[in-house]
Amino acid sequence: MGERGPTRREIKPLTSLRGIAAMAVVAQHFSATAQSLTPTTIPSLVPHGYMAVDFFFVLSGFIMCYTYLESFKSPSWRNYGDFLSKRIARILPLHTFALVAMLLLAQLSLTMVGHNVFFGFVPTAGDLLGNLAMLQGLGVGRNVNAPSWSVSCEFAVYFFFPLLVIAMFRAGRLGRLVTVSIALLLLAYVASLHPRLGLGSDDPLHAMIRCAAEFILGMAAYRLFAAPRFARLLASEWVLAALYASGLALLALRLDLPLALLFPLLVAATARNTGRIAVLLSRPLPYFLGVISYSIYLIHAPFRPIELGLVQLLHPEPIGPVAALMLAAAGSISVIPFAWLTYTWVERPARTAIRRLARPRVVGIGQ
């Protein structure tokens, strides 16, 4: 779920939901890969699984408030710097590792098969600088590791988090109303540009609007979560079950905008619930997926062409739809052990090291 402040407990069901959402993205992508193996049209394992990214944006707005809001009660450059250093420690090491891995794999692909199967262009210095600076999702440089566009957009929003805190928690009711209304209007505008109010878009500006608007809705979800008058309603098992059922129905119907607007309620209710659904989501497997969810999401892209090539090498003929779906599921699951390795060997130790370096040293007398 992200790092916690000293007095805040981890909300394990939200951590688990992050893992489930990461697997939804992976399953949709592997479904698209499996489609190229069969002449028969197959359904996606998770229709419109990209909406899990919208869930990430909403959840991130909630978690940033849950974790850091107290730090910004007395705004200061020191608190701001501490916040940014923690976000850099959380995001940048694995992003850099994945970027370097993609470049090495691309070079290996050129050497072995004569073309780059991982991304369809030769990166320039501008592309590399844009990716290293986390600007690829904003249209600065072509994106080398496809999933990282959303991480880039979210990272950009972090720089404005103190201003959003003022708008949502210091500017009074009118300030909150204006901020949330703008977010809703912008999200509706992006959806209006696509059939059936869809939110999938390759345009960097629309992606950034989508991220910022949903991040703000996540902050609004935190306000709802923190309001005592809604605590009992949000904690209701029936309310939470109805929200999940509605979410699954909207996902099946492929109605993006209504689903995105449901996410803040779902996040707030999940955070409040302590019943059977919360217990189920807190079990070891979904929680484990949540812990390694960033690795799952960020490293899965190169597995698709590698596994596609292996299948085509071993079985050059087209396969049936059932076999294709089974391969999509197997491919999705195959990412998990590697994500655990990158979490254990890259993500976690690098985060700890950067935070240790960023921590201010206390120098005593005589030192």
PDB file of C-alpha atoms in Angstrom, residues 34-304:
ATOM      1  CA  ALA A  34      -2.351 -14.767 -26.809  1.00  0.00           C
ATOM      2  CA  GLN A  35      -4.761 -13.438 -29.428  1.00  0.00           C
ATOM      3  CA  SER A  36      -1.898 -13.388 -31.949  1.00  0.00           C
ATOM      4  CA  LEU A  37      -1.506 -17.154 -31.514  1.00  0.00           C
ATOM      5  CA  THR A  38      -5.010 -18.106 -32.621  1.00  0.00           C
ATOM      6  CA  PRO A  39      -7.157 -17.150 -35.628  1.00  0.00           C
ATOM      7  CA  THR A  40     -10.255 -17.295 -33.415  1.00  0.00           C
ATOM      8  CA  THR A  41     -11.240 -14.191 -31.473  1.00  0.00           C
ATOM      9  CA  ILE A  42     -10.786 -14.818 -27.753  1.00  0.00           C
ATOM     10  CA  PRO A  43     -12.169 -12.769 -24.864  1.00  0.00           C
ATOM     11  CA  SER A  44      -9.811 -10.868 -22.630  1.00  0.00           C
ATOM     12  CA  LEU A  45      -9.204 -12.465 -19.245  1.00  0.00           C
ATOM     13  CA  VAL A  46     -10.002  -9.010 -17.840  1.00  0.00           C
ATOM     14  CA  PRO A  47     -12.054  -6.834 -20.221  1.00  0.00           C
ATOM     15  CA  HIS A  48     -10.881  -3.214 -20.062  1.00  0.00           C
ATOM     16  CA  GLY A  49      -8.223  -4.276 -17.568  1.00  0.00           C
ATOM     17  CA  TYR A  50      -6.480  -0.957 -18.183  1.00  0.00           C
ATOM     18  CA  MET A  51      -9.055   0.535 -15.803  1.00  0.00           C
ATOM     19  CA  ALA A  52      -6.895  -0.909 -13.038  1.00  0.00           C
ATOM     20  CA  VAL A  53      -4.557   2.003 -13.790  1.00  0.00           C
ATOM     21  CA  ASP A  54      -7.412   4.401 -13.007  1.00  0.00           C
ATOM     22  CA  PHE A  55      -7.852   2.520  -9.757  1.00  0.00           C
ATOM     23  CA  PHE A  56      -4.124   3.051  -9.038  1.00  0.00           C
ATOM     24  CA  PHE A  57      -4.532   6.807  -9.504  1.00  0.00           C
ATOM     25  CA  VAL A  58      -7.524   6.986  -7.137  1.00  0.00           C
ATOM     26  CA  LEU A  59      -5.834   4.739  -4.586  1.00  0.00           C
ATOM     27  CA  SER A  60      -2.670   6.822  -4.740  1.00  0.00           C
ATOM     28  CA  GLY A  61      -4.563  10.027  -3.916  1.00  0.00           C
ATOM     29  CA  PHE A  62      -6.126   8.275  -0.935  1.00  0.00           C
ATOM     30  CA  ILE A  63      -2.849   6.761   0.300  1.00  0.00           C
ATOM     31  CA  MET A  64      -0.881   9.996  -0.031  1.00  0.00           C
ATOM     32  CA  CYS A  65      -3.450  11.676   2.231  1.00  0.00           C
ATOM     33  CA  TYR A  66      -3.573   8.743   4.632  1.00  0.00           C
ATOM     34  CA  THR A  67       0.216   8.653   4.911  1.00  0.00           C
ATOM     35  CA  TYR A  68       1.402  12.241   4.543  1.00  0.00           C
ATOM     36  CA  LEU A  69      -1.455  14.611   5.372  1.00  0.00           C
ATOM     37  CA  GLU A  70      -0.230  15.185   8.931  1.00  0.00           C
ATOM     38  CA  SER A  71       3.177  16.210   7.561  1.00  0.00           C
ATOM     39  CA  PHE A  72       1.576  19.068   5.644  1.00  0.00           C
ATOM     40  CA  LYS A  73      -0.422  20.509   8.549  1.00  0.00           C
ATOM     41  CA  SER A  74       2.507  22.869   8.969  1.00  0.00           C
ATOM     42  CA  PRO A  75       3.800  23.244   5.403  1.00  0.00           C
ATOM     43  CA  SER A  76       7.556  23.662   5.051  1.00  0.00           C
ATOM     44  CA  TRP A  77      10.186  23.082   2.434  1.00  0.00           C
ATOM     45  CA  ARG A  78      11.717  20.430   4.686  1.00  0.00           C
ATOM     46  CA  ASN A  79       8.466  18.455   4.814  1.00  0.00           C
ATOM     47  CA  TYR A  80       8.060  18.851   1.063  1.00  0.00           C
ATOM     48  CA  GLY A  81      11.598  17.643   0.446  1.00  0.00           C
ATOM     49  CA  ASP A  82      11.096  14.684   2.769  1.00  0.00           C
ATOM     50  CA  PHE A  83       7.897  13.758   0.946  1.00  0.00           C
ATOM     51  CA  LEU A  84       9.547  13.921  -2.483  1.00  0.00           C
ATOM     52  CA  SER A  85      12.610  11.973  -1.345  1.00  0.00           C
ATOM     53  CA  LYS A  86      10.385   9.160  -0.102  1.00  0.00           C
ATOM     54  CA  ARG A  87       8.444   9.082  -3.354  1.00  0.00           C
ATOM     55  CA  ILE A  88      11.691   9.039  -5.353  1.00  0.00           C
ATOM     56  CA  ALA A  89      12.966   6.174  -3.204  1.00  0.00           C
ATOM     57  CA  ARG A  90       9.726   4.302  -3.814  1.00  0.00           C
ATOM     58  CA  ILE A  91       9.526   4.766  -7.582  1.00  0.00           C
ATOM     59  CA  LEU A  92      12.850   5.567  -9.220  1.00  0.00           C
ATOM     60  CA  PRO A  93      15.088   2.536  -8.433  1.00  0.00           C
ATOM     61  CA  LEU A  94      12.825  -0.105  -9.972  1.00  0.00           C
ATOM     62  CA  HIS A  95      11.934   2.217 -12.850  1.00  0.00           C
ATOM     63  CA  THR A  96      15.640   2.671 -13.634  1.00  0.00           C
ATOM     64  CA  PHE A  97      16.297  -1.061 -13.330  1.00  0.00           C
ATOM     65  CA  ALA A  98      13.398  -1.892 -15.671  1.00  0.00           C
ATOM     66  CA  LEU A  99      14.554   0.752 -18.167  1.00  0.00           C
ATOM     67  CA  VAL A 100      18.108  -0.614 -18.270  1.00  0.00           C
ATOM     68  CA  ALA A 101      16.780  -4.177 -18.547  1.00  0.00           C
ATOM     69  CA  MET A 102      14.589  -3.207 -21.508  1.00  0.00           C
ATOM     70  CA  LEU A 103      17.535  -1.554 -23.287  1.00  0.00           C
ATOM     71  CA  LEU A 104      19.743  -4.605 -22.727  1.00  0.00           C
ATOM     72  CA  LEU A 105      17.006  -6.963 -23.906  1.00  0.00           C
ATOM     73  CA  ALA A 106      16.469  -4.828 -26.997  1.00  0.00           C
ATOM     74  CA  GLN A 107      20.165  -5.036 -27.855  1.00  0.00           C
ATOM     75  CA  LEU A 108      20.129  -8.794 -27.271  1.00  0.00           C
ATOM     76  CA  SER A 109      17.090  -9.093 -29.515  1.00  0.00           C
ATOM     77  CA  LEU A 110      18.840  -7.160 -32.298  1.00  0.00           C
ATOM     78  CA  THR A 111      21.843  -9.442 -32.019  1.00  0.00           C
ATOM     79  CA  MET A 112      19.897 -12.711 -31.993  1.00  0.00           C
ATOM     80  CA  VAL A 113      16.939 -12.145 -34.342  1.00  0.00           C
ATOM     81  CA  GLY A 114      17.884  -8.972 -36.192  1.00  0.00           C
ATOM     82  CA  HIS A 115      15.142  -6.712 -34.842  1.00  0.00           C
ATOM     83  CA  ASN A 116      13.911  -5.303 -31.555  1.00  0.00           C
ATOM     84  CA  VAL A 117      10.904  -7.292 -30.336  1.00  0.00           C
ATOM     85  CA  PHE A 118      10.483  -5.263 -27.151  1.00  0.00           C
ATOM     86  CA  PHE A 119       9.736  -1.759 -28.455  1.00  0.00           C
ATOM     87  CA  GLY A 120       9.445  -0.579 -32.016  1.00  0.00           C
ATOM     88  CA  PHE A 121      11.997   2.219 -32.281  1.00  0.00           C
ATOM     89  CA  VAL A 122      15.670   3.019 -31.857  1.00  0.00           C
ATOM     90  CA  PRO A 123      15.919   5.199 -28.733  1.00  0.00           C
ATOM     91  CA  THR A 124      17.663   8.540 -29.068  1.00  0.00           C
ATOM     92  CA  ALA A 125      19.494  10.444 -26.340  1.00  0.00           C
ATOM     93  CA  GLY A 126      16.312  12.504 -25.865  1.00  0.00           C
ATOM     94  CA  ASP A 127      14.273   9.357 -25.373  1.00  0.00           C
ATOM     95  CA  LEU A 128      16.710   8.054 -22.761  1.00  0.00           C
ATOM     96  CA  LEU A 129      16.859  11.357 -20.886  1.00  0.00           C
ATOM     97  CA  GLY A 130      13.070  11.630 -20.918  1.00  0.00           C
ATOM     98  CA  ASN A 131      12.713   8.134 -19.507  1.00  0.00           C
ATOM     99  CA  LEU A 132      15.414   8.614 -16.871  1.00  0.00           C
ATOM    100  CA  ALA A 133      13.783  11.870 -15.752  1.00  0.00           C
ATOM    101  CA  MET A 134      10.357  10.185 -15.488  1.00  0.00           C
ATOM    102  CA  LEU A 135       8.935  12.460 -18.192  1.00  0.00           C
ATOM    103  CA  GLN A 136       8.057   9.777 -20.746  1.00  0.00           C
ATOM    104  CA  GLY A 137       4.393   9.727 -19.725  1.00  0.00           C
ATOM    105  CA  LEU A 138       4.199  13.465 -20.396  1.00  0.00           C
ATOM    106  CA  GLY A 139       5.339  13.113 -23.980  1.00  0.00           C
ATOM    107  CA  VAL A 140       9.006  13.982 -23.355  1.00  0.00           C
ATOM    108  CA  GLY A 141      10.817  11.157 -25.108  1.00  0.00           C
ATOM    109  CA  ARG A 142       9.304   7.932 -26.409  1.00  0.00           C
ATOM    110  CA  ASN A 143       8.456   5.406 -23.729  1.00  0.00           C
ATOM    111  CA  VAL A 144      10.821   2.423 -23.573  1.00  0.00           C
ATOM    112  CA  ASN A 145       8.940   0.422 -20.912  1.00  0.00           C
ATOM    113  CA  ALA A 146       5.278   0.717 -21.889  1.00  0.00           C
ATOM    114  CA  PRO A 147       3.608   0.424 -18.435  1.00  0.00           C
ATOM    115  CA  SER A 148       5.778   3.174 -16.952  1.00  0.00           C
ATOM    116  CA  TRP A 149       3.701   5.947 -18.565  1.00  0.00           C
ATOM    117  CA  SER A 150       1.285   5.877 -15.629  1.00  0.00           C
ATOM    118  CA  VAL A 151       4.091   5.970 -13.064  1.00  0.00           C
ATOM    119  CA  SER A 152       5.492   9.013 -14.851  1.00  0.00           C
ATOM    120  CA  CYS A 153       2.133  10.818 -14.705  1.00  0.00           C
ATOM    121  CA  GLU A 154       1.638   9.983 -11.043  1.00  0.00           C
ATOM    122  CA  PHE A 155       5.156  11.133 -10.211  1.00  0.00           C
ATOM    123  CA  ALA A 156       4.367  14.506 -11.807  1.00  0.00           C
ATOM    124  CA  VAL A 157       1.271  14.890  -9.616  1.00  0.00           C
ATOM    125  CA  TYR A 158       3.384  14.381  -6.476  1.00  0.00           C
ATOM    126  CA  PHE A 159       5.114  17.716  -7.097  1.00  0.00           C
ATOM    127  CA  PHE A 160       1.751  19.473  -6.711  1.00  0.00           C
ATOM    128  CA  PHE A 161       0.566  17.458  -3.714  1.00  0.00           C
ATOM    129  CA  PRO A 162       1.023  20.327  -1.180  1.00  0.00           C
ATOM    130  CA  LEU A 163      -1.130  22.613  -3.363  1.00  0.00           C
ATOM    131  CA  LEU A 164      -3.791  19.908  -3.672  1.00  0.00           C
ATOM    132  CA  VAL A 165      -3.735  19.503   0.126  1.00  0.00           C
ATOM    133  CA  ILE A 166      -4.448  23.222   0.483  1.00  0.00           C
ATOM    134  CA  ALA A 167      -7.299  23.016  -2.034  1.00  0.00           C
ATOM    135  CA  MET A 168      -8.854  19.899  -0.495  1.00  0.00           C
ATOM    136  CA  PHE A 169      -8.204  20.448   3.230  1.00  0.00           C
ATOM    137  CA  ARG A 170      -7.403  24.135   3.883  1.00  0.00           C
ATOM    138  CA  ALA A 171      -9.475  26.162   1.423  1.00  0.00           C
ATOM    139  CA  GLY A 172     -12.852  25.462   3.021  1.00  0.00           C
ATOM    140  CA  ARG A 173     -15.934  23.857   1.535  1.00  0.00           C
ATOM    141  CA  LEU A 174     -15.951  26.111  -1.522  1.00  0.00           C
ATOM    142  CA  GLY A 175     -12.331  25.270  -2.336  1.00  0.00           C
ATOM    143  CA  ARG A 176     -13.030  21.548  -2.080  1.00  0.00           C
ATOM    144  CA  LEU A 177     -16.167  21.841  -4.186  1.00  0.00           C
ATOM    145  CA  VAL A 178     -14.376  23.772  -6.932  1.00  0.00           C
ATOM    146  CA  THR A 179     -11.389  21.373  -6.943  1.00  0.00           C
ATOM    147  CA  VAL A 180     -13.498  18.212  -7.120  1.00  0.00           C
ATOM    148  CA  SER A 181     -15.830  19.773  -9.711  1.00  0.00           C
ATOM    149  CA  ILE A 182     -12.877  20.637 -11.949  1.00  0.00           C
ATOM    150  CA  ALA A 183     -11.554  17.079 -11.577  1.00  0.00           C
ATOM    151  CA  LEU A 184     -14.932  15.609 -12.522  1.00  0.00           C
ATOM    152  CA  LEU A 185     -15.327  17.919 -15.508  1.00  0.00           C
ATOM    153  CA  LEU A 186     -11.843  17.152 -16.803  1.00  0.00           C
ATOM    154  CA  LEU A 187     -12.368  13.406 -16.444  1.00  0.00           C
ATOM    155  CA  ALA A 188     -15.731  13.660 -18.210  1.00  0.00           C
ATOM    156  CA  TYR A 189     -14.065  15.684 -20.982  1.00  0.00           C
ATOM    157  CA  VAL A 190     -11.453  12.966 -21.588  1.00  0.00           C
ATOM    158  CA  ALA A 191     -14.171  10.290 -21.589  1.00  0.00           C
ATOM    159  CA  SER A 192     -16.284  12.291 -24.043  1.00  0.00           C
ATOM    160  CA  LEU A 193     -13.518  11.986 -26.641  1.00  0.00           C
ATOM    161  CA  HIS A 194     -13.874   8.194 -26.833  1.00  0.00           C
ATOM    162  CA  PRO A 195     -16.698   5.798 -27.717  1.00  0.00           C
ATOM    163  CA  ARG A 196     -18.894   4.714 -24.790  1.00  0.00           C
ATOM    164  CA  LEU A 197     -17.169   7.256 -22.501  1.00  0.00           C
ATOM    165  CA  GLY A 198     -13.958   5.255 -22.541  1.00  0.00           C
ATOM    166  CA  LEU A 199     -10.827   6.392 -20.714  1.00  0.00           C
ATOM    167  CA  GLY A 200      -8.152   4.469 -22.607  1.00  0.00           C
ATOM    168  CA  SER A 201      -5.988   7.010 -24.448  1.00  0.00           C
ATOM    169  CA  ASP A 202      -2.440   7.208 -25.813  1.00  0.00           C
ATOM    170  CA  ASP A 203      -2.417  11.020 -25.775  1.00  0.00           C
ATOM    171  CA  PRO A 204       0.028  12.301 -23.089  1.00  0.00           C
ATOM    172  CA  LEU A 205      -2.102  15.343 -22.235  1.00  0.00           C
ATOM    173  CA  HIS A 206      -5.234  13.256 -21.754  1.00  0.00           C
ATOM    174  CA  ALA A 207      -3.263  10.711 -19.717  1.00  0.00           C
ATOM    175  CA  MET A 208      -2.002  13.467 -17.421  1.00  0.00           C
ATOM    176  CA  ILE A 209      -5.509  14.916 -17.014  1.00  0.00           C
ATOM    177  CA  ARG A 210      -6.855  11.452 -16.251  1.00  0.00           C
ATOM    178  CA  CYS A 211      -4.173  10.864 -13.616  1.00  0.00           C
ATOM    179  CA  ALA A 212      -4.520  14.244 -11.882  1.00  0.00           C
ATOM    180  CA  ALA A 213      -8.317  14.153 -11.854  1.00  0.00           C
ATOM    181  CA  GLU A 214      -8.461  10.655 -10.398  1.00  0.00           C
ATOM    182  CA  PHE A 215      -5.742  11.459  -7.860  1.00  0.00           C
ATOM    183  CA  ILE A 216      -7.956  14.322  -6.634  1.00  0.00           C
ATOM    184  CA  LEU A 217     -10.932  11.944  -6.440  1.00  0.00           C
ATOM    185  CA  GLY A 218      -8.752   9.691  -4.315  1.00  0.00           C
ATOM    186  CA  MET A 219      -8.108  12.615  -1.973  1.00  0.00           C
ATOM    187  CA  ALA A 220     -11.864  13.170  -1.832  1.00  0.00           C
ATOM    188  CA  ALA A 221     -12.225   9.471  -0.935  1.00  0.00           C
ATOM    189  CA  TYR A 222      -9.915  10.067   2.016  1.00  0.00           C
ATOM    190  CA  ARG A 223     -12.092  12.932   3.225  1.00  0.00           C
ATOM    191  CA  LEU A 224     -15.075  10.593   3.035  1.00  0.00           C
ATOM    192  CA  PHE A 225     -13.149   7.885   4.897  1.00  0.00           C
ATOM    193  CA  ALA A 226     -12.072  10.323   7.631  1.00  0.00           C
ATOM    194  CA  ALA A 227     -15.578  11.797   8.179  1.00  0.00           C
ATOM    195  CA  PRO A 228     -17.099  10.177  11.307  1.00  0.00           C
ATOM    196  CA  ARG A 229     -20.656  10.601  10.041  1.00  0.00           C
ATOM    197  CA  PHE A 230     -19.978   8.195   7.158  1.00  0.00           C
ATOM    198  CA  ALA A 231     -17.961   5.639   9.124  1.00  0.00           C
ATOM    199  CA  ARG A 232     -20.822   3.263   9.886  1.00  0.00           C
ATOM    200  CA  LEU A 233     -22.200   3.346   6.347  1.00  0.00           C
ATOM    201  CA  LEU A 234     -18.811   2.748   4.744  1.00  0.00           C
ATOM    202  CA  ALA A 235     -18.036  -0.086   7.161  1.00  0.00           C
ATOM    203  CA  SER A 236     -21.206  -1.973   6.201  1.00  0.00           C
ATOM    204  CA  GLU A 237     -20.540  -5.362   4.625  1.00  0.00           C
ATOM    205  CA  TRP A 238     -23.612  -4.952   2.426  1.00  0.00           C
ATOM    206  CA  VAL A 239     -22.536  -1.568   1.139  1.00  0.00           C
ATOM    207  CA  LEU A 240     -19.075  -2.855   0.294  1.00  0.00           C
ATOM    208  CA  ALA A 241     -20.457  -5.969  -1.393  1.00  0.00           C
ATOM    209  CA  ALA A 242     -22.811  -3.801  -3.473  1.00  0.00           C
ATOM    210  CA  LEU A 243     -19.898  -1.585  -4.529  1.00  0.00           C
ATOM    211  CA  TYR A 244     -17.808  -4.569  -5.610  1.00  0.00           C
ATOM    212  CA  ALA A 245     -20.740  -6.097  -7.499  1.00  0.00           C
ATOM    213  CA  SER A 246     -21.368  -2.770  -9.243  1.00  0.00           C
ATOM    214  CA  GLY A 247     -17.688  -2.465 -10.117  1.00  0.00           C
ATOM    215  CA  LEU A 248     -17.552  -5.943 -11.650  1.00  0.00           C
ATOM    216  CA  ALA A 249     -20.737  -5.247 -13.620  1.00  0.00           C
ATOM    217  CA  LEU A 250     -19.368  -1.960 -14.992  1.00  0.00           C
ATOM    218  CA  LEU A 251     -16.095  -3.687 -15.880  1.00  0.00           C
ATOM    219  CA  ALA A 252     -17.965  -6.453 -17.731  1.00  0.00           C
ATOM    220  CA  LEU A 253     -20.099  -3.862 -19.528  1.00  0.00           C
ATOM    221  CA  ARG A 254     -16.930  -1.885 -20.363  1.00  0.00           C
ATOM    222  CA  LEU A 255     -18.281   1.402 -19.018  1.00  0.00           C
ATOM    223  CA  ASP A 256     -15.109   3.251 -18.078  1.00  0.00           C
ATOM    224  CA  LEU A 257     -16.275   6.616 -16.741  1.00  0.00           C
ATOM    225  CA  PRO A 258     -18.944   5.239 -14.343  1.00  0.00           C
ATOM    226  CA  LEU A 259     -16.395   2.690 -13.090  1.00  0.00           C
ATOM    227  CA  ALA A 260     -13.782   5.402 -12.467  1.00  0.00           C
ATOM    228  CA  LEU A 261     -16.365   7.406 -10.492  1.00  0.00           C
ATOM    229  CA  LEU A 262     -17.149   4.314  -8.411  1.00  0.00           C
ATOM    230  CA  PHE A 263     -13.518   3.777  -7.421  1.00  0.00           C
ATOM    231  CA  PRO A 264     -13.372   6.517  -4.707  1.00  0.00           C
ATOM    232  CA  LEU A 265     -16.376   4.998  -2.910  1.00  0.00           C
ATOM    233  CA  LEU A 266     -14.903   1.525  -3.232  1.00  0.00           C
ATOM    234  CA  VAL A 267     -11.547   2.619  -1.810  1.00  0.00           C
ATOM    235  CA  ALA A 268     -13.106   4.499   1.131  1.00  0.00           C
ATOM    236  CA  ALA A 269     -15.459   1.611   1.962  1.00  0.00           C
ATOM    237  CA  THR A 270     -12.691  -1.002   1.708  1.00  0.00           C
ATOM    238  CA  ALA A 271     -10.511   1.071   4.030  1.00  0.00           C
ATOM    239  CA  ARG A 272     -13.320   1.272   6.612  1.00  0.00           C
ATOM    240  CA  ASN A 273     -14.495  -2.336   6.416  1.00  0.00           C
ATOM    241  CA  THR A 274     -13.337  -4.922   8.959  1.00  0.00           C
ATOM    242  CA  GLY A 275     -15.765  -7.721   8.063  1.00  0.00           C
ATOM    243  CA  ARG A 276     -15.512 -10.857   5.979  1.00  0.00           C
ATOM    244  CA  ILE A 277     -14.451  -9.070   2.798  1.00  0.00           C
ATOM    245  CA  ALA A 278     -11.624  -7.335   4.634  1.00  0.00           C
ATOM    246  CA  VAL A 279     -10.542 -10.648   6.161  1.00  0.00           C
ATOM    247  CA  LEU A 280     -10.578 -12.296   2.736  1.00  0.00           C
ATOM    248  CA  LEU A 281      -8.534  -9.495   1.182  1.00  0.00           C
ATOM    249  CA  SER A 282      -6.046  -9.665   4.057  1.00  0.00           C
ATOM    250  CA  ARG A 283      -5.167 -13.307   3.398  1.00  0.00           C
ATOM    251  CA  PRO A 284      -1.539 -14.063   2.533  1.00  0.00           C
ATOM    252  CA  LEU A 285      -1.867 -14.537  -1.251  1.00  0.00           C
ATOM    253  CA  PRO A 286      -3.674 -11.297  -2.197  1.00  0.00           C
ATOM    254  CA  TYR A 287      -1.587  -9.380   0.343  1.00  0.00           C
ATOM    255  CA  PHE A 288       1.622 -10.822  -1.132  1.00  0.00           C
ATOM    256  CA  LEU A 289       0.519  -9.721  -4.605  1.00  0.00           C
ATOM    257  CA  GLY A 290      -0.105  -6.257  -3.193  1.00  0.00           C
ATOM    258  CA  VAL A 291       3.341  -6.055  -1.631  1.00  0.00           C
ATOM    259  CA  ILE A 292       5.046  -6.858  -4.945  1.00  0.00           C
ATOM    260  CA  SER A 293       2.435  -5.084  -7.095  1.00  0.00           C
ATOM    261  CA  TYR A 294       4.765  -2.318  -8.296  1.00  0.00           C
ATOM    262  CA  SER A 295       7.233  -4.921  -9.522  1.00  0.00           C
ATOM    263  CA  ILE A 296       4.440  -6.950 -11.141  1.00  0.00           C
ATOM    264  CA  TYR A 297       3.243  -3.905 -13.019  1.00  0.00           C
ATOM    265  CA  LEU A 298       6.574  -2.460 -14.054  1.00  0.00           C
ATOM    266  CA  ILE A 299       8.474  -5.567 -15.211  1.00  0.00           C
ATOM    267  CA  HIS A 300       5.790  -7.539 -17.040  1.00  0.00           C
ATOM    268  CA  ALA A 301       6.116  -5.961 -20.508  1.00  0.00           C
ATOM    269  CA  PRO A 302       9.209  -7.883 -21.738  1.00  0.00           C
ATOM    270  CA  PHE A 303       7.705 -11.225 -20.759  1.00  0.00           C
ATOM    271  CA  ARG A 304       5.077 -10.890 -23.491  1.00  0.00           C
TER     272      ARG A 304
END
